[in-house]
PDB file of C-alpha atoms in Angstrom:
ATOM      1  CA  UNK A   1       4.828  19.030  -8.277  1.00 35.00           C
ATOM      2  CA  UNK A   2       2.617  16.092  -7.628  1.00 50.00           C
ATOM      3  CA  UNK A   3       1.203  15.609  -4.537  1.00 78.00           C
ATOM      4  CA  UNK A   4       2.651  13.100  -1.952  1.00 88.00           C
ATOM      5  CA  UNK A   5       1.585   9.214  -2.476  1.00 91.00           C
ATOM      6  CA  UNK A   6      -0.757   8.096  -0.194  1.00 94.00           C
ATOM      7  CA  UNK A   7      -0.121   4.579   0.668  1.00 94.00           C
ATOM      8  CA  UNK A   8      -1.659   2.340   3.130  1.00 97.00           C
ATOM      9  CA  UNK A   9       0.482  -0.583   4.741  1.00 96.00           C
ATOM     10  CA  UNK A  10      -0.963  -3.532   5.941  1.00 97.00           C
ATOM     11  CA  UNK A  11       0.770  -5.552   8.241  1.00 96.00           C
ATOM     12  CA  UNK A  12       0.494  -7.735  11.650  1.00 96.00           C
ATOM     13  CA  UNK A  13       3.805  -7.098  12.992  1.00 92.00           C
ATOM     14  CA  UNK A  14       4.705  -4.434  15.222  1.00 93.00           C
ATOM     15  CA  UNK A  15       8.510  -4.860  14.089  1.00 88.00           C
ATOM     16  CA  UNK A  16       7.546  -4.697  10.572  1.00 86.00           C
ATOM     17  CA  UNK A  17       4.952  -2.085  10.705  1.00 90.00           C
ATOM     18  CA  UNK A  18       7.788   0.727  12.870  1.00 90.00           C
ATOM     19  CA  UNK A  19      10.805  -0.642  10.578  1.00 87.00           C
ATOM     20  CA  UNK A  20       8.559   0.114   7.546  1.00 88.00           C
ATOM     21  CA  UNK A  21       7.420   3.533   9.335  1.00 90.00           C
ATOM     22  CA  UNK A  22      11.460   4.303   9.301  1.00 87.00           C
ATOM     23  CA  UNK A  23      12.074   3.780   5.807  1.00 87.00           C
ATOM     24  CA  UNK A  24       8.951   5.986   4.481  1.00 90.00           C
ATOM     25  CA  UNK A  25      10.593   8.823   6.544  1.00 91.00           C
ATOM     26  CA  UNK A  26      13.085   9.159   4.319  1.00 87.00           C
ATOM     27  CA  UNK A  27      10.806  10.052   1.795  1.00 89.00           C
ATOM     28  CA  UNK A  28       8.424  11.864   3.900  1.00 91.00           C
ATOM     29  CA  UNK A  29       8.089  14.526   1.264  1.00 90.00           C
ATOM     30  CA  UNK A  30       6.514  12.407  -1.168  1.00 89.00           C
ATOM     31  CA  UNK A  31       4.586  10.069   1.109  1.00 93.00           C
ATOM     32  CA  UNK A  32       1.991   9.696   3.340  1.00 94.00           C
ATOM     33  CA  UNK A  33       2.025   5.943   5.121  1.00 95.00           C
ATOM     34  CA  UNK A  34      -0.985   5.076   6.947  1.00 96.00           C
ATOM     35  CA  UNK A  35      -0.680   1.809   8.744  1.00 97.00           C
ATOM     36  CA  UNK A  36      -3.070  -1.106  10.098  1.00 97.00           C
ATOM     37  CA  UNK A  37      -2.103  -4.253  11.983  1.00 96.00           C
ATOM     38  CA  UNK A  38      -5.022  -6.497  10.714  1.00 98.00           C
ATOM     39  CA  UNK A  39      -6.790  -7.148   7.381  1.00 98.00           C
ATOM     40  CA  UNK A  40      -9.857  -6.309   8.764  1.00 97.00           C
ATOM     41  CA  UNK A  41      -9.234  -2.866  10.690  1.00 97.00           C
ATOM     42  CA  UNK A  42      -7.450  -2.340   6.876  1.00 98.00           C
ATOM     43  CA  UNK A  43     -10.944  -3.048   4.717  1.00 98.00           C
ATOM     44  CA  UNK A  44     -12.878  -1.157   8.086  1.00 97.00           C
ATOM     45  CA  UNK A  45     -10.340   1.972   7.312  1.00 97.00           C
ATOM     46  CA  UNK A  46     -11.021   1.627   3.185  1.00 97.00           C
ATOM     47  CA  UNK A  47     -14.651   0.953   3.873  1.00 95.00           C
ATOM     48  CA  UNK A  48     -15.124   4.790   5.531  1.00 95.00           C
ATOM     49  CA  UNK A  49     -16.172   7.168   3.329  1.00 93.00           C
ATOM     50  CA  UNK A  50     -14.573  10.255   5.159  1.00 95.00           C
ATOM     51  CA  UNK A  51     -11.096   8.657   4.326  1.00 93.00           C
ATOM     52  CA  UNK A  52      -9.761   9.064   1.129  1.00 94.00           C
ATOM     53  CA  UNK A  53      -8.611   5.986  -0.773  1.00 96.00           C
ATOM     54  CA  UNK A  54      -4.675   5.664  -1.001  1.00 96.00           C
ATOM     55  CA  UNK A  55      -2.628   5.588  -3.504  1.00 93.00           C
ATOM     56  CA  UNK A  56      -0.852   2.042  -3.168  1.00 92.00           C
ATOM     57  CA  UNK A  57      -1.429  -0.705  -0.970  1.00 95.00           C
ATOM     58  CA  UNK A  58       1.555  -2.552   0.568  1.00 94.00           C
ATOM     59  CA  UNK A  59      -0.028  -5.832   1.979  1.00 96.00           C
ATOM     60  CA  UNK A  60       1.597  -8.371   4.335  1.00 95.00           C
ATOM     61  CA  UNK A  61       0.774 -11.866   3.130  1.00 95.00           C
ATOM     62  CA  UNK A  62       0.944 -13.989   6.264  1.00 93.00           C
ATOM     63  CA  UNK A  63      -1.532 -12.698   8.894  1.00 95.00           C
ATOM     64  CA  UNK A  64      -3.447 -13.750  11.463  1.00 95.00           C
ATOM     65  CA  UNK A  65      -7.508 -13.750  11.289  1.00 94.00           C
ATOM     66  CA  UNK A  66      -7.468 -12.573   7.916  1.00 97.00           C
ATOM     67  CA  UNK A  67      -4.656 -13.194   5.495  1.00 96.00           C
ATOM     68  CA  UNK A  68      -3.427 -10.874   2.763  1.00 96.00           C
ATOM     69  CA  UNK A  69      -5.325 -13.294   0.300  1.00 95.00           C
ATOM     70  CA  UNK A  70      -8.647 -12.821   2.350  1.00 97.00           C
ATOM     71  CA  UNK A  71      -7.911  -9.185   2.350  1.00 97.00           C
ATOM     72  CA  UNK A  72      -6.857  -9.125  -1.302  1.00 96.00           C
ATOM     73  CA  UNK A  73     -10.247 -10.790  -2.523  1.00 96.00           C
ATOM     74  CA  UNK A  74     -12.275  -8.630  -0.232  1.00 97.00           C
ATOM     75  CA  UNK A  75     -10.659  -5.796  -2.179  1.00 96.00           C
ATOM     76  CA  UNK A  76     -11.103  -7.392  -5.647  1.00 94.00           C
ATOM     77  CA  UNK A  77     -14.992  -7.807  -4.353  1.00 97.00           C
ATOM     78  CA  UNK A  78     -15.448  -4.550  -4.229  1.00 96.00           C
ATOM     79  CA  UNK A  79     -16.644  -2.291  -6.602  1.00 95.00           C
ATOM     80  CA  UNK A  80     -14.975   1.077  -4.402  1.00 95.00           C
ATOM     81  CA  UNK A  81     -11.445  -0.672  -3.642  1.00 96.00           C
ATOM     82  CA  UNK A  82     -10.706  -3.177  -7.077  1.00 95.00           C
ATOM     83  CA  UNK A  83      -8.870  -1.231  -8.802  1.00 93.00           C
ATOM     84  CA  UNK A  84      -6.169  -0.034  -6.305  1.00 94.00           C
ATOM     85  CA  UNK A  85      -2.812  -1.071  -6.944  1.00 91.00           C
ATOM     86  CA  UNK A  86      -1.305  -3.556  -4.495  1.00 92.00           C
ATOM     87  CA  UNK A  87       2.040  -4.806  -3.570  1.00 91.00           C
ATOM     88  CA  UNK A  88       2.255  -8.079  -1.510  1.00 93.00           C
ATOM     89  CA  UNK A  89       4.792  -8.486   1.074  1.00 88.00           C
ATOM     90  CA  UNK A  90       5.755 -12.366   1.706  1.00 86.00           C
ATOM     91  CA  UNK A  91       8.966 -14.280   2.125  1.00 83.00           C
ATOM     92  CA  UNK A  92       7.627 -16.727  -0.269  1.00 84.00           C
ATOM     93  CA  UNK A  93       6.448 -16.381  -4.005  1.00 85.00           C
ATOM     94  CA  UNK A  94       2.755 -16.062  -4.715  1.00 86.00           C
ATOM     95  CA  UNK A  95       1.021 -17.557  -6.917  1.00 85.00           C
ATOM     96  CA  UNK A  96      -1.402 -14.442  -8.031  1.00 82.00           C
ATOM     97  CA  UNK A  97      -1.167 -12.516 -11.317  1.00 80.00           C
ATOM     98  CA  UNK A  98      -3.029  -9.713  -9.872  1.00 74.00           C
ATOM     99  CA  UNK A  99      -0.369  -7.992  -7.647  1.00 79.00           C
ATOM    100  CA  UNK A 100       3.117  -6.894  -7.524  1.00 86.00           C
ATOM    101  CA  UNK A 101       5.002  -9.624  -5.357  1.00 88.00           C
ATOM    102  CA  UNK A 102       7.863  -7.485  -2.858  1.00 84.00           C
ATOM    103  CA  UNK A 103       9.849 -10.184  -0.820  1.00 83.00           C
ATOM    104  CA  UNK A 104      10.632  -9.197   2.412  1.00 79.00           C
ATOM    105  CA  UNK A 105      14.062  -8.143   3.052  1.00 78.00           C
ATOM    106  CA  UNK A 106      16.576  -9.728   5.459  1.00 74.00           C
ATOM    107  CA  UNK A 107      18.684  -6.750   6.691  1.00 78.00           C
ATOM    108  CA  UNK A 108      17.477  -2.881   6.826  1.00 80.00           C
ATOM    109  CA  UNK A 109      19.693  -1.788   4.049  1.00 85.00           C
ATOM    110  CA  UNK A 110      18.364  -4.218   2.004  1.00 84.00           C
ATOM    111  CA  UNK A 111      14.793  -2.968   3.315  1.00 79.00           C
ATOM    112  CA  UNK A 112      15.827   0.756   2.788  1.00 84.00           C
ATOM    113  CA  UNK A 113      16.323  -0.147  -0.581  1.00 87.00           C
ATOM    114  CA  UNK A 114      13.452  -1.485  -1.297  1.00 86.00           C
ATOM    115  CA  UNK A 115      11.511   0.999  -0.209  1.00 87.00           C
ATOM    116  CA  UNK A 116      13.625   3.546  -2.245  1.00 87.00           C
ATOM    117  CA  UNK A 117      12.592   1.615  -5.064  1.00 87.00           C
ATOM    118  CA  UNK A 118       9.159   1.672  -4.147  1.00 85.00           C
ATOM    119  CA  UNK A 119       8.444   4.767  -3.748  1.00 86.00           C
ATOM    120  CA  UNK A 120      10.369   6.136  -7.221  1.00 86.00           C
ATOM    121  CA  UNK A 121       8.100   3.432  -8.885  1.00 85.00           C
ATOM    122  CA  UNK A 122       5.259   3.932  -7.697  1.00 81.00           C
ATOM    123  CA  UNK A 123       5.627   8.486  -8.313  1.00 80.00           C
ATOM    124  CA  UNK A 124       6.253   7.453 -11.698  1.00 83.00           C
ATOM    125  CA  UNK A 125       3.076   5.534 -11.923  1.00 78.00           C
ATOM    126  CA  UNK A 126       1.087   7.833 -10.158  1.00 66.00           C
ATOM    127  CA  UNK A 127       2.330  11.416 -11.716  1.00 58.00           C
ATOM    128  CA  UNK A 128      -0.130  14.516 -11.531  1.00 44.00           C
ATOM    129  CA  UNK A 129      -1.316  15.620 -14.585  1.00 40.00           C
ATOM    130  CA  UNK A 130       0.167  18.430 -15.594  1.00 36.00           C
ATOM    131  CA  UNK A 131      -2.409  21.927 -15.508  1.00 36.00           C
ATOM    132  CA  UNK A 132      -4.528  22.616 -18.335  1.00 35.00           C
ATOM    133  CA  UNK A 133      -4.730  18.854 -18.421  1.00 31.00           C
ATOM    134  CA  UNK A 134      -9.214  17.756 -18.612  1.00 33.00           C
ATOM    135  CA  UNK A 135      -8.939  14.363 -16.053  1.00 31.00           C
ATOM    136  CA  UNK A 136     -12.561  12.133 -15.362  1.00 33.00           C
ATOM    137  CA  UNK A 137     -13.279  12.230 -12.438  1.00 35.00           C
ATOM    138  CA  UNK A 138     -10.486  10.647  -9.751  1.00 34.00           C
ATOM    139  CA  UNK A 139     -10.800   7.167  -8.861  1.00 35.00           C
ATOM    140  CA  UNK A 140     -10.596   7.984  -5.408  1.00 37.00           C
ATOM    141  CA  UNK A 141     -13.672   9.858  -4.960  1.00 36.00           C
ATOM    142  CA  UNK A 142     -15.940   7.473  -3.427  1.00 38.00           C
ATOM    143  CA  UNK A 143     -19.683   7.200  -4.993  1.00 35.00           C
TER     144      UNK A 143
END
């Protein structure tokens, strides 16, 4: 059985961020949801080496301070954090090749839905090899 997702959510509202904390409960068994309210507490958190890297990142795209564009090419800047996957939250498109685009929904079924979808995308993509299996070395041991 692979081990649960680790996925880091990165959004300024406290609405958003406890609706979004609901809908991962339902699939508490195969997630872990961290959460930050800014982009930079977010790159502070990824920046630590005594955390380990998540899986996913779910990124709100309209913040305060530091947008999810700022945050997204702070990521893409560095060498540690460029390759992690990340999913954009916005209720607008976004003109960026380099992320999955999620827009926000209206009603919580909609949302619970979404985040269903998420998360059974996102263990497919991410599946434990099986044993026996030689792996390099996992991306998200930090150097």
């Amino acid at each position: 059985m692979p081990e649960r997702l680790r996925i880091l959510l990165i959004d300024d509202n406290l609405a958003d961020l406890l609706l979004a904390e609901e809908a991962f409960e339902d699939h508490a068994a195969h997630t872990e949801l961290i959460t930050c309210n800014s982009g930079r507490d977010a790159l502070n958190w990824l920046q630590n080496p005594r955390e380990a890297l998540p899986d996913v990142i779910l990124l709100d795209w309209h913040m305060p301070g530091m947008t999810g564009e700022e945050v997204l090419d702070a990521l893409k800047a560095d060498h540690a954090l460029a390759a992690l996957p990340v999913t954009v939250m916005s209720g607008v498109p976004i003109d960026r090749a380099d992320v999955n685009q999620l827009t926000k929904s209206v009603t919580l079924d909609d949302h619970l839905q979404q985040i269903a979808r998420l998360v059974n995308d996102w263990r497919s993509q991410h599946r434990a090899p099986t044993a026996g299996t030689c792996c390099p070395e996992s991306s998200s041991q930090r150097q």
